[in-house]
PDB file of C-alpha atoms in Angstrom:
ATOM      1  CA  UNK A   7      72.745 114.290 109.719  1.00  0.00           C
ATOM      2  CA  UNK A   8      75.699 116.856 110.181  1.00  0.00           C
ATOM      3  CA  UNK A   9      78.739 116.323 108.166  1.00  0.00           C
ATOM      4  CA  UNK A  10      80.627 116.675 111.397  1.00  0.00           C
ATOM      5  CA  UNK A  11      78.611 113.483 113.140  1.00  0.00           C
ATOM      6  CA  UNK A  12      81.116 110.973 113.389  1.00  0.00           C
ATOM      7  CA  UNK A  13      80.410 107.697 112.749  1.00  0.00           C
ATOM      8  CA  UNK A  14      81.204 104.515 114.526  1.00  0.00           C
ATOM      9  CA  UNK A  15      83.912 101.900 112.832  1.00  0.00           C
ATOM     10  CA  UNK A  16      82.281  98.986 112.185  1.00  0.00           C
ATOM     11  CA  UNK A  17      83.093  96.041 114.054  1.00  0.00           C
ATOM     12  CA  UNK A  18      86.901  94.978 113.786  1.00  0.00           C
ATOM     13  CA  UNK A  19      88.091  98.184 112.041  1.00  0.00           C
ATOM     14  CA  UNK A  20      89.501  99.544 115.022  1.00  0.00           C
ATOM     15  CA  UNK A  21      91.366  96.378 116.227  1.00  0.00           C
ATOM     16  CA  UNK A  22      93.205  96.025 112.550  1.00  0.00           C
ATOM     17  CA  UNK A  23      94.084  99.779 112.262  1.00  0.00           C
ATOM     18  CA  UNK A  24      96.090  98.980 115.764  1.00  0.00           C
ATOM     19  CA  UNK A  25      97.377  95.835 114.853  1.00  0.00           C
ATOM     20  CA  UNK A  26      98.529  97.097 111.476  1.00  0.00           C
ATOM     21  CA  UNK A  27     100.447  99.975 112.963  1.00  0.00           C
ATOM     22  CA  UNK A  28     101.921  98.328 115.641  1.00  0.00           C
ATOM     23  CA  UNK A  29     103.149  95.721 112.679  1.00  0.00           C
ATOM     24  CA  UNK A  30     104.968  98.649 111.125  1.00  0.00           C
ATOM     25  CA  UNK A  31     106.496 100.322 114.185  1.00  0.00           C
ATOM     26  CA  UNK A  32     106.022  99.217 118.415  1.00  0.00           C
ATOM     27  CA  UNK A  33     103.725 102.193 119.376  1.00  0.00           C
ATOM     28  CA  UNK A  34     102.415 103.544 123.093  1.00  0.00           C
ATOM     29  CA  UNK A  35      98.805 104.187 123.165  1.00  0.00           C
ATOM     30  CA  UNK A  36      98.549 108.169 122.625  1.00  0.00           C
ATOM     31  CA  UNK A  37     101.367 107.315 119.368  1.00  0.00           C
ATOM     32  CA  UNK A  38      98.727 105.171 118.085  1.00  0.00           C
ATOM     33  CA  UNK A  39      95.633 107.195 118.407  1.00  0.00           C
ATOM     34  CA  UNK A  40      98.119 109.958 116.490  1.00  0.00           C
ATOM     35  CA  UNK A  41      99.296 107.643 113.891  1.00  0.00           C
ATOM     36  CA  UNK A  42      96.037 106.852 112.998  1.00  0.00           C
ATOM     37  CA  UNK A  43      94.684 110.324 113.019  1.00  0.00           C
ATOM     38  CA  UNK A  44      97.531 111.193 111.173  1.00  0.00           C
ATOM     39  CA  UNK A  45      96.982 107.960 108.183  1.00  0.00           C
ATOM     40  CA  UNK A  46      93.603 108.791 107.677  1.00  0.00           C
ATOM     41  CA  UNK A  47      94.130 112.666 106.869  1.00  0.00           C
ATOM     42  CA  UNK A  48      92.790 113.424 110.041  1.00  0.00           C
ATOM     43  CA  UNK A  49      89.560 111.715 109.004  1.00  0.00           C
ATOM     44  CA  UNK A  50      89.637 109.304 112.267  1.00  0.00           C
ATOM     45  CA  UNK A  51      90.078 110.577 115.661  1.00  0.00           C
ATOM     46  CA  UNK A  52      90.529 107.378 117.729  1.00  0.00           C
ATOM     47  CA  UNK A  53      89.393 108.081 121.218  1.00  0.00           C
ATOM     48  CA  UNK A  54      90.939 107.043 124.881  1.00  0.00           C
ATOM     49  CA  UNK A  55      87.420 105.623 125.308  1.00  0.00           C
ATOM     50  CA  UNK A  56      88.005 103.500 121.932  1.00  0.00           C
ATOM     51  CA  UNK A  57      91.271 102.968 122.109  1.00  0.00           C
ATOM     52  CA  UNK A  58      91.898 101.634 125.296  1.00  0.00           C
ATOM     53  CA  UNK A  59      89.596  98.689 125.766  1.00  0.00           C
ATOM     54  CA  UNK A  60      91.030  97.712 122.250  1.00  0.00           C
ATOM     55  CA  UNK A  61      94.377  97.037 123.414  1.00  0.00           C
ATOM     56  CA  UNK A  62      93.446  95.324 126.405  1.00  0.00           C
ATOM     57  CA  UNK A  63      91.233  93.190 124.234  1.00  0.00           C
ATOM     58  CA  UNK A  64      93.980  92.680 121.737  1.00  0.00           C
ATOM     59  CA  UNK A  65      96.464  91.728 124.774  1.00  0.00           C
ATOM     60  CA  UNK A  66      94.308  89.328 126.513  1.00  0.00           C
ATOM     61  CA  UNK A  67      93.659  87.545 122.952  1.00  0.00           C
ATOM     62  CA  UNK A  68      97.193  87.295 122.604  1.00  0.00           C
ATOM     63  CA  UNK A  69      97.354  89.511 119.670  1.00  0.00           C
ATOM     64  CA  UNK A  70      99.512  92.451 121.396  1.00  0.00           C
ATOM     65  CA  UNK A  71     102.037  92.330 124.040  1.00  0.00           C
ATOM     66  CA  UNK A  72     102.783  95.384 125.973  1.00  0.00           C
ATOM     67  CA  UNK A  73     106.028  96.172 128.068  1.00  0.00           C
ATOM     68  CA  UNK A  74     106.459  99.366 130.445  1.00  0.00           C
ATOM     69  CA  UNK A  75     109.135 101.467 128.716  1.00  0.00           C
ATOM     70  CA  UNK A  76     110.762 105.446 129.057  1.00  0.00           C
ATOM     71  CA  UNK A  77     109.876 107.185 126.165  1.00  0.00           C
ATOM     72  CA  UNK A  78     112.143 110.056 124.267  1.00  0.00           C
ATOM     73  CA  UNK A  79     110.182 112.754 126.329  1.00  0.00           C
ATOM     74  CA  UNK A  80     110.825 110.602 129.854  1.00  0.00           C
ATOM     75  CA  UNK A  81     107.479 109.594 130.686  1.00  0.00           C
ATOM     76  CA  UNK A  82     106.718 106.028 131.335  1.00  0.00           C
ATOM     77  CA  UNK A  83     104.721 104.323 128.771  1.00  0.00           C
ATOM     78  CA  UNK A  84     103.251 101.160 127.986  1.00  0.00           C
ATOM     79  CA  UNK A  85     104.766 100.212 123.994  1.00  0.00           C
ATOM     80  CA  UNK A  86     102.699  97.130 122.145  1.00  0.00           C
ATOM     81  CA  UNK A  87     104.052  95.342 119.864  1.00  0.00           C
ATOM     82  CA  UNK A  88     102.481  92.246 117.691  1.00  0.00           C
ATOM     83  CA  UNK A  89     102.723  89.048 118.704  1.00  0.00           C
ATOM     84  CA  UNK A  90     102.825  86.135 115.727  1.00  0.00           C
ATOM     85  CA  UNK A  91      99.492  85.240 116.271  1.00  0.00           C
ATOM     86  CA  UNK A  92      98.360  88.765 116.019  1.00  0.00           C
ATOM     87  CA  UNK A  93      99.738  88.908 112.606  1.00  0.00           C
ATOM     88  CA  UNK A  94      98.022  85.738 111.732  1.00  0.00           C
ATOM     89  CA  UNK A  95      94.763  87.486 112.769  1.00  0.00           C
ATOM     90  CA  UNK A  96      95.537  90.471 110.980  1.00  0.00           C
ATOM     91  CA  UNK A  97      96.222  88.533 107.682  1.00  0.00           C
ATOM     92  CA  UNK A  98      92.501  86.737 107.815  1.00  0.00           C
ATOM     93  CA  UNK A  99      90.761  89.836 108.923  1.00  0.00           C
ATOM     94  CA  UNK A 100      92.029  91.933 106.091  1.00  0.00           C
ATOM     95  CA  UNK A 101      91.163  89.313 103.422  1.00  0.00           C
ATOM     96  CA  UNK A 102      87.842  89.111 104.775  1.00  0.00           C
ATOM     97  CA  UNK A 103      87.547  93.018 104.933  1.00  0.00           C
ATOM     98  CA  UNK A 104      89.019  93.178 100.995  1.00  0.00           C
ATOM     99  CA  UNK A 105      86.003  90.861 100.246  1.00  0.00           C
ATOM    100  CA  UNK A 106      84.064  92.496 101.978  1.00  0.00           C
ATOM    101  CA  UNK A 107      84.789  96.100 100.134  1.00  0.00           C
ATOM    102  CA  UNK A 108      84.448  94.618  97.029  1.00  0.00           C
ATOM    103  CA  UNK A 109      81.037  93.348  97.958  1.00  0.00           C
ATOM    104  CA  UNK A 110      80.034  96.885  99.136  1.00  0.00           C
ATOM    105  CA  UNK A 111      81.418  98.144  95.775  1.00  0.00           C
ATOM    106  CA  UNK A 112      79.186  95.628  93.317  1.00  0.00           C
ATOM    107  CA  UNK A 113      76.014  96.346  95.648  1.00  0.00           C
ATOM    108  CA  UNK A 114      76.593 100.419  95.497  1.00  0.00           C
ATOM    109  CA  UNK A 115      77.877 100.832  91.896  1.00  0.00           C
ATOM    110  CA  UNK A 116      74.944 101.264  89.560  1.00  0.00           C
ATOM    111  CA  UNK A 117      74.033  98.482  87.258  1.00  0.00           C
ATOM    112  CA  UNK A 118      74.894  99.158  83.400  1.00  0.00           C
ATOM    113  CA  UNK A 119      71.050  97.636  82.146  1.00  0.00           C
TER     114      UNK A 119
END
C-alpha cells in the first residue's frame, strides 16, 4: 500500500470531528471541511462526497441545525450549529472512542514478559 492511499475514518469519526467543530464555532460546510484539514495538519481531507451526507444525517438526527446565512465574502451559505442533543451525543461518543483508544493502545503495545 502507498503512503499516499488514504484511508477511510472509521465509523462515527467523521460525524464527531463535525459536531466538535461546530461546538467551538457555527461553521458552513466548505469552513468545516477546512477546519478539519487544517486541525489535523493537513492529515484529513474531508470530501464534499463525505461531508455532505454527514450533515444531513446529523440534521435529520437532530444533532445539527442549519440556517441560510450571507457570509463575509457575500455568498449564501448554509451555517450549522449544535443543537443540545447533539452535544449530548458528542459527550457519549467521545467517551466511548477514549475507551476505545486505550483498548487499541493495550492490544498494540508489546507485552513486557
Amino acid at each position: 500500500m502507498k503512503q499516499t492511499d488514504q484511508r477511510d475514518l472509521f465509523r462515527g469519526a467523521l460525524e464527531m470531528m463535525v459536531l466538535r467543530s461546530v461546538q467551538r464555532e457555527p461553521m458552513h460546510g466548505y469552513a468545516l471541511a477546512q477546519h478539519i484539514k487544517r486541525q489535523s495538519n493537513d492529515l484529513l481531507q474531508v470530501e464534499e462526497g463525505s461531508l455532505y451526507p454527514a450533515l444531513q444525517r446529523l440534521l435529520k438526527a437532530r444533532l445539527l441545525t442549519a440556517e441560510w446565512e450571507i457570509s463575509p465574502t457575500n455568498r449564501r451559505v448554509r451555517t450549522y450549529r449544535i443543537t443540545p442533543a447533539g452535544r449530548r451525543h458528542l459527550d457519549r461518543e467521545l467517551s466511548s472512542f477514549e475507551r476505545m483508544l486505550k483498548g487499541i493502545n493495550l492490544v498494540l503495545t508489546p507485552s513486557r514478559t
